[in-house]
Amino acid sequence: MSGLLIESENDSDENTVSSKESIASRNKFGPKLTQVGNTHLYDGAHEVYKVQEKLENYTRRLSQLGLGLDSEGSSEISRPSSSIALSPTQHSHTLNSGEISHQPSIHPKSPNKSKTHSPTPRLRRSVSSKSPQSTKIQIKFQPIGSIPQLRPNTCKISSHKPFSTINVFLKKRLKVENVFCYINNSFAPSPNERIGDLWAQFKVNDELIISYCAIVAFG
Amino acid sequence: MNPLRSLVWKGEINVQIYVEESLLIGGKQQQHASSKPLLNLRFPRDTFLPMYLTSILNQLKLSLKYEIEKIIPRCWFSYNEKVLPWFLPIGVIFDMTMSNDIISRSNDTIKPTRRSIISTWPIKLHFKQKEETDRKLPYGFIPLIAGEGQLESFWMHRWKQACFIMNGSSKIMMQLARHETVSFWNSIKQRDLDGFTEISSKIIPASESGFRMVPIKYHLPYNNETNNFESPIQPVVKLIQNDNSKGPIVLQDVILKDFPDLIDINGEFKGFMIAQGIILQPSDSVYELYSSLLNIDGFLHIIISNS
């Protein structure tokens, strides 16, 4: 619950920052617009809004003509650097049913630009400074059976890493060929799950408890 | 039983199987064969690709260069040269790769035609020999070394995880009798909805208030820029309102926590959410969605797109 509250609080902050930044990024559309912005921004709030409105109209017109800023670039500017990059929609390959039978190749090397070009920015997960996604989280290791104990038995790891990182780390530290990891002595997470998400859902006293074993412990 | 469950359970996908030329007798001379689909199949949405692997290879065995037992642990499926995650239900992978197609068809105002209704999914079967040194196994490839047993174990762990999220521990799942566990897995293999519902209803809380959290995974559509599919996002979703407002928790409430950009300046939701091939509405109740559209691994998989 607290995680949700923290996220929602920061989301609003981020939106504010994001909107300011995106205005800044729009100023880069052309020298003429930058000049207009610089001249009037100091004249008062009313003038600022007028400039913003003009910029927005200009952006809209550029989008309609398909001449807008590269969406990759604009999204990079409007998001904090800690954001987790997610899927681009501008490169998504659209397959209409029936196309397949007419196309001998199913793996085009480069997507069809006329179909895929879109001004839609890349979708990104919101990451705030207080959320577990952007920080390091604490993990407590517990051995099961005859496998050696890790010393120290706690460590911190970046929350955006996949769970497979833990597996690799344990194999390296313990110098074993196989290691089976479980959360809260219950289940083995999927190797591609983010550690931060697991921490948010299964933490005990702000620690993610991972048990490890040389053989299968919980089938 | 919820009639939607039955419709979703019966959902199927048209799949075209292409095969990498090096896997076929004749090797590179078979280039023409690898550019055509060798099999046209229909898979139930709520199953896993490895369940059909032996059957696919058996149908192709006269054209295959290697023995089936040798191929299985070192083969993978791809879509547009990206490895498909075999551990996700087929319908989820389809929705991730074809989300644009699903969205554009839903926007189609023209009278539907055969072309606009029938959707096929072209996927390619690959294989890499142990001895091959000129190429590596693709990033994200998880070998199926233990065959179906590996898939069953993976699936069982997903249910334990979902059980923990819903109930605060995996106790219910761990206390299932051996015969119940076996019949639960068999219900997936034999496409028996009643058998599946009988066991899953013991794990899923009977009412909205019984949920500690809802097991949901968000996926982002197929990404051309990365090597593979993005890791899923597992949000913390509780069915209790933070403020004093009554009414159910709706999808928009939970999605905006992770994706605040999906709302425009006018306060309108501008994204698309897809589950089981269906475009969801932001006002849909999360509890109702979970009850109707949950996948065979106990999670509700939602594909989120802003296109």
Short mmCIF file of C-alpha atoms in Angstrom, two decimals:
data_model
loop_
_atom_site.label_atom_id
_atom_site.label_comp_id
_atom_site.label_asym_id
_atom_site.label_seq_id
_atom_site.Cartn_x
_atom_site.Cartn_y
_atom_site.Cartn_z
CA MET A 1 0.00 0.00 0.00
CA SER A 2 2.74 2.39 0.99
CA GLY A 3 4.47 1.68 -2.29
CA LEU A 4 1.37 2.72 -4.16
CA LEU A 5 0.97 5.90 -2.14
CA ILE A 6 4.60 6.85 -2.64
CA GLU A 7 4.32 6.28 -6.36
CA SER A 8 1.16 8.30 -6.72
CA GLU A 9 2.65 11.21 -4.79
CA ASN A 10 5.70 11.26 -6.94
CA ASP A 11 3.81 10.74 -10.12
CA SER A 12 2.32 14.19 -9.79
CA ASP A 13 5.77 15.70 -9.21
CA GLU A 14 7.13 13.89 -12.19
CA ASN A 15 4.28 15.06 -14.36
CA THR A 16 5.05 18.62 -13.47
CA VAL A 17 8.70 18.17 -14.27
CA SER A 18 7.85 16.25 -17.36
CA SER A 19 5.51 18.94 -18.67
CA LYS A 20 8.11 21.63 -18.03
CA GLU A 21 10.74 19.59 -19.78
CA SER A 22 8.52 18.81 -22.70
CA ILE A 23 7.86 22.53 -23.17
CA ALA A 24 11.59 23.03 -23.16
CA SER A 25 11.97 20.30 -25.74
CA ARG A 26 9.32 21.89 -27.95
CA ASN A 27 11.34 25.08 -27.96
CA LYS A 28 13.92 23.18 -29.93
CA PHE A 29 11.62 22.77 -32.92
CA GLY A 30 13.09 25.69 -34.81
CA PRO A 31 15.12 28.83 -34.35
CA LYS A 32 12.14 31.10 -34.99
CA LEU A 33 10.10 29.56 -32.19
CA THR A 34 13.01 29.59 -29.76
CA GLN A 35 13.40 33.26 -30.39
CA VAL A 36 9.72 33.97 -29.77
CA GLY A 37 9.93 32.02 -26.51
CA ASN A 38 12.99 33.88 -25.31
CA THR A 39 11.51 37.29 -26.08
CA HIS A 40 8.22 36.85 -24.30
CA LEU A 41 8.87 34.45 -21.46
CA TYR A 42 9.93 37.25 -19.15
CA ASP A 43 6.97 39.51 -19.95
CA GLY A 44 4.56 37.80 -17.61
CA ALA A 45 2.55 34.66 -17.13
CA HIS A 46 -0.01 35.66 -19.76
CA GLU A 47 2.67 35.95 -22.42
CA VAL A 48 4.13 32.59 -21.37
CA TYR A 49 0.79 30.89 -21.89
CA LYS A 50 0.46 32.56 -25.29
CA VAL A 51 3.87 31.25 -26.30
CA GLN A 52 3.02 27.80 -24.99
CA GLU A 53 -0.19 27.82 -26.97
CA LYS A 54 1.66 28.84 -30.13
CA LEU A 55 4.23 26.12 -29.61
CA GLU A 56 1.55 23.53 -29.06
CA ASN A 57 -0.26 24.59 -32.23
CA TYR A 58 2.99 24.40 -34.13
CA THR A 59 3.73 20.92 -32.73
CA ARG A 60 0.28 19.75 -33.68
CA ARG A 61 0.74 21.02 -37.24
CA LEU A 62 4.12 19.33 -37.51
CA SER A 63 2.61 16.07 -36.26
CA GLN A 64 -0.14 16.29 -38.86
CA LEU A 65 2.47 16.76 -41.57
CA GLY A 66 4.55 13.91 -40.13
CA LEU A 67 7.48 16.28 -39.59
CA GLY A 68 7.51 16.26 -35.80
CA LEU A 69 10.57 15.63 -33.71
CA ASP A 70 11.87 12.12 -33.69
CA SER A 71 9.74 10.49 -31.01
CA GLU A 72 12.77 8.74 -29.54
CA GLY A 73 14.45 12.06 -28.99
CA SER A 74 11.43 13.79 -27.56
CA SER A 75 10.73 10.96 -25.15
CA GLU A 76 14.30 11.02 -23.93
CA ILE A 77 13.95 14.70 -23.07
CA SER A 78 10.56 14.47 -21.42
CA ARG A 79 11.45 11.58 -19.09
CA PRO A 80 13.94 11.44 -16.26
CA SER A 81 17.08 9.47 -17.04
CA SER A 82 16.18 6.86 -14.47
CA SER A 83 13.11 5.81 -16.43
CA ILE A 84 13.00 2.25 -17.65
CA ALA A 85 12.87 2.31 -21.42
CA LEU A 86 9.91 0.41 -22.72
CA SER A 87 8.36 -0.37 -26.03
CA PRO A 88 8.55 1.95 -29.00
CA THR A 89 5.38 2.24 -30.96
CA GLN A 90 6.98 4.09 -33.82
CA HIS A 91 8.76 0.94 -34.93
CA SER A 92 6.00 -1.55 -34.24
CA HIS A 93 5.45 -3.83 -37.15
CA THR A 94 1.85 -3.90 -38.25
CA LEU A 95 0.66 -7.11 -39.79
CA ASN A 96 -2.69 -7.12 -41.43
CA SER A 97 -4.33 -10.47 -41.78
CA GLY A 98 -4.04 -11.74 -45.30
CA GLU A 99 -0.74 -9.93 -45.87
CA ILE A 100 1.19 -12.98 -44.89
CA SER A 101 0.05 -15.11 -47.77
CA HIS A 102 1.19 -12.47 -50.26
CA GLN A 103 4.58 -11.89 -48.66
CA PRO A 104 7.23 -14.52 -49.23
CA SER A 105 9.37 -13.23 -46.37
CA ILE A 106 8.03 -13.17 -42.85
CA HIS A 107 11.05 -11.44 -41.34
CA PRO A 108 11.50 -8.08 -42.94
CA LYS A 109 14.90 -6.64 -42.01
CA SER A 110 13.62 -3.09 -41.70
CA PRO A 111 10.09 -2.13 -40.83
CA ASN A 112 7.97 -0.38 -43.44
CA LYS A 113 8.43 3.29 -42.59
CA SER A 114 5.21 4.43 -44.22
CA LYS A 115 3.29 2.09 -41.93
CA THR A 116 5.28 2.40 -38.77
CA HIS A 117 6.14 6.07 -38.56
CA SER A 118 4.10 7.63 -35.84
CA PRO A 119 4.60 10.66 -33.64
CA THR A 120 3.45 8.66 -30.58
CA PRO A 121 6.18 8.74 -27.94
CA ARG A 122 7.53 5.54 -26.44
CA LEU A 123 5.52 4.21 -23.56
CA ARG A 124 7.51 4.23 -20.35
CA ARG A 125 6.85 3.12 -16.84
CA SER A 126 6.81 5.96 -14.37
CA VAL A 127 9.84 5.85 -12.11
CA SER A 128 10.11 8.18 -9.16
CA SER A 129 13.08 8.64 -6.88
CA LYS A 130 11.30 7.02 -3.92
CA SER A 131 9.83 4.06 -5.76
CA PRO A 132 11.54 0.67 -5.53
CA GLN A 133 12.06 0.66 -9.31
CA SER A 134 14.76 3.31 -9.24
CA THR A 135 16.62 2.36 -6.07
CA LYS A 136 18.68 -0.46 -4.63
CA ILE A 137 16.78 -2.94 -2.56
CA GLN A 138 17.98 -5.22 0.22
CA ILE A 139 18.08 -8.97 -0.19
CA LYS A 140 18.60 -11.54 2.54
CA PHE A 141 20.01 -14.93 1.52
CA GLN A 142 19.14 -18.11 3.40
CA PRO A 143 20.83 -21.42 2.54
CA ILE A 144 18.84 -24.65 2.46
CA GLY A 145 20.61 -27.97 3.06
CA SER A 146 24.32 -28.46 2.60
CA ILE A 147 25.03 -25.49 0.32
CA PRO A 148 27.54 -23.01 1.83
CA GLN A 149 26.28 -19.92 3.60
CA LEU A 150 26.88 -16.57 1.98
CA ARG A 151 28.83 -14.09 4.13
CA PRO A 152 27.55 -11.48 4.61
CA ASN A 153 24.08 -12.89 4.04
CA THR A 154 22.54 -9.60 2.92
CA CYS A 155 23.28 -7.52 -0.14
CA LYS A 156 21.84 -4.62 -2.09
CA ILE A 157 20.95 -4.84 -5.75
CA SER A 158 19.46 -2.51 -8.34
CA SER A 159 15.73 -3.06 -8.40
CA HIS A 160 15.38 -2.94 -12.19
CA LYS A 161 17.60 -6.03 -12.69
CA PRO A 162 15.98 -9.32 -13.67
CA PHE A 163 15.89 -12.18 -11.17
CA SER A 164 18.36 -14.18 -13.28
CA THR A 165 21.05 -11.76 -12.00
CA ILE A 166 20.66 -13.27 -8.51
CA ASN A 167 21.16 -16.75 -9.89
CA VAL A 168 24.35 -15.75 -11.71
CA PHE A 169 25.62 -13.91 -8.62
CA LEU A 170 25.07 -16.90 -6.32
CA LYS A 171 26.69 -19.36 -8.74
CA LYS A 172 29.73 -17.12 -8.95
CA ARG A 173 30.05 -16.42 -5.23
CA LEU A 174 29.41 -19.98 -4.10
CA LYS A 175 31.37 -21.51 -6.97
CA VAL A 176 28.66 -24.04 -7.72
CA GLU A 177 27.29 -25.24 -11.03
CA ASN A 178 23.60 -25.17 -10.11
CA VAL A 179 21.62 -23.19 -7.64
CA PHE A 180 17.86 -23.13 -7.12
CA CYS A 181 16.38 -19.95 -5.65
CA TYR A 182 13.07 -19.50 -3.87
CA ILE A 183 11.25 -16.51 -2.46
CA ASN A 184 9.87 -16.80 1.08
CA ASN A 185 10.52 -20.57 0.96
CA SER A 186 7.60 -20.87 -1.43
CA PHE A 187 8.19 -20.43 -5.14
CA ALA A 188 10.88 -19.90 -7.76
CA PRO A 189 10.33 -16.66 -9.67
CA SER A 190 10.60 -16.45 -13.42
CA PRO A 191 14.15 -15.43 -14.50
CA ASN A 192 12.89 -12.33 -16.33
CA GLU A 193 10.92 -10.85 -13.42
CA ARG A 194 12.23 -7.55 -12.06
CA ILE A 195 13.70 -7.79 -8.58
CA GLY A 196 12.06 -4.48 -7.60
CA ASP A 197 8.60 -5.83 -8.40
CA LEU A 198 9.26 -8.99 -6.40
CA TRP A 199 10.48 -6.89 -3.47
CA ALA A 200 7.33 -4.74 -3.58
CA GLN A 201 5.07 -7.79 -3.50
CA PHE A 202 6.92 -10.20 -1.20
CA LYS A 203 9.16 -8.15 1.09
CA VAL A 204 9.40 -8.97 4.79
CA ASN A 205 10.65 -6.05 6.94
CA ASP A 206 11.87 -4.28 3.80
CA GLU A 207 14.00 -7.27 2.76
CA LEU A 208 13.40 -9.77 0.00
CA ILE A 209 14.14 -13.18 1.49
CA ILE A 210 15.72 -15.56 -1.01
CA SER A 211 16.44 -19.15 -0.04
CA TYR A 212 18.89 -21.08 -2.16
CA CYS A 213 19.71 -24.73 -2.53
CA ALA A 214 21.95 -26.97 -4.64
CA ILE A 215 19.04 -29.25 -5.52
CA VAL A 216 15.30 -28.74 -6.02
CA ALA A 217 13.85 -27.88 -2.60
CA PHE A 218 10.27 -26.89 -3.43
CA GLY A 219 8.81 -28.66 -6.46
CA MET B 1 -20.02 -20.53 -14.29
CA ASN B 2 -19.18 -17.14 -15.75
CA PRO B 3 -20.10 -17.45 -19.49
CA LEU B 4 -17.12 -15.24 -20.39
CA ARG B 5 -14.75 -17.84 -18.91
CA SER B 6 -16.05 -20.44 -21.29
CA LEU B 7 -15.68 -18.15 -24.33
CA VAL B 8 -12.16 -17.14 -23.34
CA TRP B 9 -11.17 -20.76 -22.67
CA LYS B 10 -12.27 -21.70 -26.19
CA GLY B 11 -10.28 -18.88 -27.83
CA GLU B 12 -7.89 -20.05 -30.55
CA ILE B 13 -5.16 -18.59 -32.75
CA ASN B 14 -4.26 -19.41 -36.36
CA VAL B 15 -0.54 -20.11 -36.46
CA GLN B 16 1.72 -20.54 -39.47
CA ILE B 17 4.88 -22.48 -38.69
CA TYR B 18 7.97 -21.65 -40.73
CA VAL B 19 11.13 -23.70 -40.29
CA GLU B 20 14.73 -22.53 -40.42
CA GLU B 21 16.48 -23.93 -43.51
CA SER B 22 19.37 -25.46 -41.54
CA LEU B 23 16.88 -27.72 -39.81
CA LEU B 24 15.61 -29.17 -43.08
CA ILE B 25 17.12 -31.94 -45.18
CA GLY B 26 19.00 -30.24 -48.00
CA GLY B 27 20.12 -27.29 -45.85
CA LYS B 28 20.60 -24.03 -47.73
CA GLN B 29 19.09 -25.45 -50.90
CA GLN B 30 15.82 -25.44 -48.98
CA GLN B 31 15.68 -21.66 -48.88
CA HIS B 32 12.38 -21.68 -50.76
CA ALA B 33 10.93 -24.10 -48.19
CA SER B 34 11.91 -21.93 -45.24
CA SER B 35 10.17 -18.92 -46.79
CA LYS B 36 6.84 -20.75 -46.89
CA PRO B 37 4.80 -21.90 -43.93
CA LEU B 38 5.21 -25.65 -43.60
CA LEU B 39 2.32 -26.04 -41.19
CA ASN B 40 -0.91 -24.18 -40.58
CA LEU B 41 -2.24 -24.93 -37.13
CA ARG B 42 -4.76 -23.59 -34.66
CA PHE B 43 -3.61 -23.32 -31.05
CA PRO B 44 -5.83 -22.63 -28.03
CA ARG B 45 -4.89 -19.24 -26.54
CA ASP B 46 -4.53 -20.52 -23.02
CA THR B 47 -1.83 -23.12 -23.56
CA PHE B 48 1.96 -23.10 -23.86
CA LEU B 49 3.99 -23.50 -27.05
CA PRO B 50 6.13 -26.43 -25.77
CA MET B 51 2.94 -28.49 -25.34
CA TYR B 52 2.73 -28.73 -29.14
CA LEU B 53 6.43 -28.97 -29.90
CA THR B 54 6.60 -32.77 -30.18
CA SER B 55 3.45 -32.82 -32.30
CA ILE B 56 4.84 -30.12 -34.63
CA LEU B 57 8.17 -31.94 -35.00
CA ASN B 58 6.39 -35.24 -35.61
CA GLN B 59 4.44 -33.69 -38.47
CA LEU B 60 7.66 -32.35 -39.96
CA LYS B 61 9.89 -35.33 -39.24
CA LEU B 62 10.21 -36.47 -42.88
CA SER B 63 11.81 -33.11 -43.73
CA LEU B 64 13.96 -32.74 -40.62
CA LYS B 65 17.69 -33.30 -40.64
CA TYR B 66 17.97 -34.32 -36.97
CA GLU B 67 16.15 -36.56 -34.54
CA ILE B 68 13.30 -34.99 -32.61
CA GLU B 69 14.90 -35.77 -29.21
CA LYS B 70 18.00 -33.91 -30.30
CA ILE B 71 16.05 -30.88 -31.51
CA ILE B 72 13.75 -30.30 -28.50
CA PRO B 73 16.30 -29.03 -25.92
CA ARG B 74 18.03 -26.71 -28.39
CA CYS B 75 15.19 -25.25 -30.42
CA TRP B 76 13.14 -22.08 -30.08
CA PHE B 77 10.39 -20.18 -31.86
CA SER B 78 10.81 -16.64 -33.11
CA TYR B 79 8.65 -13.85 -34.46
CA ASN B 80 10.49 -11.27 -36.55
CA GLU B 81 13.80 -12.79 -35.45
CA LYS B 82 13.05 -12.36 -31.73
CA VAL B 83 12.86 -15.34 -29.40
CA LEU B 84 9.35 -16.09 -28.16
CA PRO B 85 9.16 -16.67 -24.39
CA TRP B 86 7.79 -20.24 -24.21
CA PHE B 87 6.90 -19.80 -20.55
CA LEU B 88 4.09 -17.35 -21.30
CA PRO B 89 0.66 -18.51 -22.52
CA ILE B 90 0.43 -18.51 -26.34
CA GLY B 91 -2.37 -15.91 -26.33
CA VAL B 92 -0.24 -13.48 -24.33
CA ILE B 93 2.70 -13.76 -26.75
CA PHE B 94 0.30 -13.33 -29.66
CA ASP B 95 -1.20 -10.18 -28.13
CA MET B 96 2.30 -8.78 -27.46
CA THR B 97 3.42 -9.29 -31.04
CA MET B 98 0.16 -8.44 -32.79
CA SER B 99 -1.20 -5.68 -30.54
CA ASN B 100 -1.20 -3.13 -33.38
CA ASP B 101 -3.21 -5.51 -35.52
CA ILE B 102 -5.76 -6.06 -32.74
CA ILE B 103 -6.11 -2.30 -32.15
CA SER B 104 -6.42 -1.43 -35.85
CA ARG B 105 -9.05 -4.11 -36.39
CA SER B 106 -11.06 -2.78 -33.46
CA ASN B 107 -11.01 0.68 -35.05
CA ASP B 108 -12.16 -0.67 -38.41
CA THR B 109 -15.37 1.08 -39.30
CA ILE B 110 -15.62 -0.57 -42.71
CA LYS B 111 -17.77 -3.66 -43.09
CA PRO B 112 -15.65 -6.60 -41.89
CA THR B 113 -14.23 -8.84 -44.60
CA ARG B 114 -12.48 -12.20 -44.47
CA ARG B 115 -9.19 -10.34 -44.71
CA SER B 116 -9.96 -8.10 -41.77
CA ILE B 117 -11.39 -10.85 -39.58
CA ILE B 118 -8.95 -13.71 -40.05
CA SER B 119 -5.66 -13.10 -38.39
CA THR B 120 -2.69 -15.43 -38.73
CA TRP B 121 0.47 -15.49 -36.69
CA PRO B 122 3.69 -16.42 -38.51
CA ILE B 123 6.32 -17.92 -36.24
CA LYS B 124 9.57 -19.64 -37.11
CA LEU B 125 11.19 -22.72 -35.61
CA HIS B 126 14.97 -22.54 -35.08
CA PHE B 127 17.59 -24.99 -33.93
CA LYS B 128 21.24 -24.70 -33.01
CA GLN B 129 23.49 -27.71 -32.80
CA LYS B 130 25.87 -28.03 -29.86
CA GLU B 131 28.76 -28.37 -32.32
CA GLU B 132 27.92 -25.16 -34.20
CA THR B 133 30.49 -22.56 -33.22
CA ASP B 134 29.78 -19.87 -35.81
CA ARG B 135 26.64 -18.65 -34.05
CA LYS B 136 25.43 -18.33 -30.48
CA LEU B 137 22.14 -19.24 -28.86
CA PRO B 138 19.95 -16.13 -28.82
CA TYR B 139 19.77 -13.87 -25.79
CA GLY B 140 16.87 -14.81 -23.53
CA PHE B 141 16.77 -18.41 -24.72
CA ILE B 142 15.84 -20.83 -21.93
CA PRO B 143 16.46 -24.43 -22.98
CA LEU B 144 13.76 -27.02 -22.43
CA ILE B 145 16.14 -29.60 -21.02
CA ALA B 146 13.52 -31.49 -19.03
CA GLY B 147 10.75 -31.30 -21.64
CA GLU B 148 7.18 -31.15 -20.40
CA GLY B 149 8.23 -31.70 -16.77
CA GLN B 150 10.11 -28.41 -16.88
CA LEU B 151 7.05 -26.62 -18.21
CA GLU B 152 4.82 -28.21 -15.56
CA SER B 153 7.21 -27.19 -12.79
CA PHE B 154 7.42 -23.64 -14.14
CA TRP B 155 3.63 -23.43 -14.34
CA MET B 156 3.26 -24.77 -10.80
CA HIS B 157 5.60 -22.08 -9.46
CA ARG B 158 3.54 -19.42 -11.21
CA TRP B 159 0.43 -20.65 -9.41
CA LYS B 160 2.30 -20.67 -6.08
CA GLN B 161 3.36 -17.10 -6.76
CA ALA B 162 -0.19 -16.07 -7.70
CA CYS B 163 -1.49 -17.85 -4.58
CA PHE B 164 1.00 -15.90 -2.42
CA ILE B 165 -0.08 -12.61 -3.99
CA MET B 166 -3.79 -13.35 -3.46
CA ASN B 167 -3.68 -14.97 -0.03
CA GLY B 168 -0.45 -13.85 1.63
CA SER B 169 1.14 -17.32 1.46
CA SER B 170 1.41 -20.31 -0.88
CA LYS B 171 -0.02 -22.62 1.78
CA ILE B 172 -3.23 -23.44 -0.10
CA MET B 173 -1.28 -24.44 -3.18
CA MET B 174 1.24 -26.48 -1.20
CA GLN B 175 -1.53 -28.28 0.68
CA LEU B 176 -3.21 -29.57 -2.48
CA ALA B 177 -3.23 -33.37 -2.61
CA ARG B 178 -1.00 -35.03 -5.20
CA HIS B 179 -4.01 -36.18 -7.26
CA GLU B 180 -5.39 -32.62 -7.25
CA THR B 181 -2.09 -31.22 -8.54
CA VAL B 182 -2.00 -33.86 -11.27
CA SER B 183 -5.60 -33.23 -12.33
CA PHE B 184 -4.96 -29.46 -12.30
CA TRP B 185 -2.13 -29.87 -14.83
CA ASN B 186 -4.15 -32.40 -16.83
CA SER B 187 -7.02 -29.93 -17.07
CA ILE B 188 -4.66 -27.62 -18.97
CA LYS B 189 -3.41 -30.36 -21.26
CA GLN B 190 -6.87 -31.78 -21.93
CA ARG B 191 -8.57 -28.38 -22.21
CA ASP B 192 -11.00 -29.23 -19.41
CA LEU B 193 -12.44 -25.98 -18.07
CA ASP B 194 -14.50 -27.66 -15.32
CA GLY B 195 -11.44 -29.47 -13.98
CA PHE B 196 -9.43 -26.25 -14.09
CA THR B 197 -12.16 -24.26 -12.33
CA GLU B 198 -12.59 -26.91 -9.64
CA ILE B 199 -8.98 -26.63 -8.46
CA SER B 200 -8.38 -22.95 -9.21
CA SER B 201 -11.45 -21.97 -7.16
CA LYS B 202 -9.72 -23.45 -4.10
CA ILE B 203 -6.81 -21.05 -4.62
CA ILE B 204 -8.61 -17.90 -5.76
CA PRO B 205 -10.49 -16.09 -2.95
CA ALA B 206 -14.25 -16.42 -3.30
CA SER B 207 -14.98 -12.73 -2.94
CA GLU B 208 -13.42 -9.36 -3.72
CA SER B 209 -12.72 -8.69 -0.05
CA GLY B 210 -10.70 -11.90 0.26
CA PHE B 211 -7.98 -10.68 -2.10
CA ARG B 212 -4.78 -9.43 -0.47
CA MET B 213 -3.56 -8.32 -3.90
CA VAL B 214 -4.45 -9.20 -7.48
CA PRO B 215 -1.88 -11.12 -9.55
CA ILE B 216 -1.46 -8.97 -12.65
CA LYS B 217 1.38 -8.70 -15.14
CA TYR B 218 1.71 -5.84 -17.60
CA HIS B 219 3.51 -6.47 -20.85
CA LEU B 220 4.60 -3.92 -23.40
CA PRO B 221 4.17 -4.67 -27.07
CA TYR B 222 6.83 -6.22 -29.20
CA ASN B 223 9.91 -3.99 -29.31
CA ASN B 224 12.12 -3.77 -32.38
CA GLU B 225 14.87 -1.91 -30.54
CA THR B 226 15.75 -4.45 -27.88
CA ASN B 227 17.09 -7.94 -28.27
CA ASN B 228 14.02 -9.47 -26.81
CA PHE B 229 10.74 -8.93 -25.06
CA GLU B 230 10.83 -6.59 -22.09
CA SER B 231 10.52 -8.01 -18.60
CA PRO B 232 6.92 -7.92 -17.41
CA ILE B 233 5.83 -5.35 -14.86
CA GLN B 234 4.14 -6.73 -11.76
CA PRO B 235 2.20 -3.97 -10.06
CA VAL B 236 0.97 -4.00 -6.49
CA VAL B 237 -2.80 -4.01 -7.03
CA LYS B 238 -5.09 -3.92 -4.02
CA LEU B 239 -8.86 -3.93 -4.30
CA ILE B 240 -9.32 -1.35 -1.54
CA GLN B 241 -9.82 2.31 -2.39
CA ASN B 242 -7.22 4.63 -0.86
CA ASP B 243 -9.72 7.41 -0.28
CA ASN B 244 -13.22 7.07 1.12
CA SER B 245 -14.84 6.67 -2.29
CA LYS B 246 -16.89 3.54 -2.69
CA GLY B 247 -17.25 1.70 -5.97
CA PRO B 248 -14.90 -0.91 -7.38
CA ILE B 249 -11.24 -0.39 -8.29
CA VAL B 250 -11.18 0.11 -12.04
CA LEU B 251 -8.41 -0.61 -14.52
CA GLN B 252 -7.61 3.05 -15.10
CA ASP B 253 -6.93 3.52 -11.36
CA VAL B 254 -4.21 0.88 -11.33
CA ILE B 255 -2.67 1.44 -14.77
CA LEU B 256 -2.13 5.17 -14.24
CA LYS B 257 0.02 4.47 -11.18
CA ASP B 258 2.67 2.97 -13.45
CA PHE B 259 1.84 4.80 -16.67
CA PRO B 260 0.64 8.33 -15.80
CA ASP B 261 1.41 9.45 -19.38
CA LEU B 262 -1.57 7.46 -20.61
CA ILE B 263 -3.86 10.30 -19.64
CA ASP B 264 -3.98 13.42 -21.84
CA ILE B 265 -4.30 17.09 -20.89
CA ASN B 266 -8.09 16.85 -21.02
CA GLY B 267 -8.08 13.99 -18.52
CA GLU B 268 -8.98 11.39 -21.14
CA PHE B 269 -7.38 7.98 -21.17
CA LYS B 270 -5.43 7.52 -24.41
CA GLY B 271 -3.89 4.07 -24.13
CA PHE B 272 -5.02 0.60 -25.10
CA MET B 273 -5.12 -2.41 -22.83
CA ILE B 274 -5.49 -5.90 -24.24
CA ALA B 275 -6.14 -9.13 -22.38
CA GLN B 276 -7.04 -12.44 -24.04
CA GLY B 277 -7.20 -10.58 -27.38
CA ILE B 278 -9.91 -8.25 -26.08
CA ILE B 279 -9.50 -4.48 -25.83
CA LEU B 280 -10.33 -3.52 -22.26
CA GLN B 281 -12.09 -0.37 -21.13
CA PRO B 282 -10.45 1.92 -18.55
CA SER B 283 -13.67 1.74 -16.50
CA ASP B 284 -13.64 -2.08 -16.25
CA SER B 285 -13.57 -3.42 -12.70
CA VAL B 286 -10.23 -5.08 -11.92
CA TYR B 287 -11.94 -7.82 -9.93
CA GLU B 288 -14.36 -8.62 -12.76
CA LEU B 289 -11.52 -8.65 -15.26
CA TYR B 290 -9.47 -11.03 -13.16
CA SER B 291 -12.44 -13.35 -12.64
CA SER B 292 -13.26 -13.49 -16.34
CA LEU B 293 -9.94 -13.18 -18.14
CA LEU B 294 -7.31 -14.80 -15.91
CA ASN B 295 -4.78 -16.94 -17.73
CA ILE B 296 -3.84 -20.54 -17.03
CA ASP B 297 -0.90 -19.50 -14.84
CA GLY B 298 -3.12 -17.67 -12.34
CA PHE B 299 -2.12 -14.18 -13.55
CA LEU B 300 -4.10 -11.64 -15.51
CA HIS B 301 -1.77 -10.64 -18.35
CA ILE B 302 -2.47 -7.18 -19.77
CA ILE B 303 -0.71 -5.75 -22.81
CA ILE B 304 -0.44 -1.97 -22.60
CA SER B 305 0.04 0.16 -25.68
CA ASN B 306 -0.10 3.87 -26.35
CA SER B 307 -0.36 3.59 -30.13
#
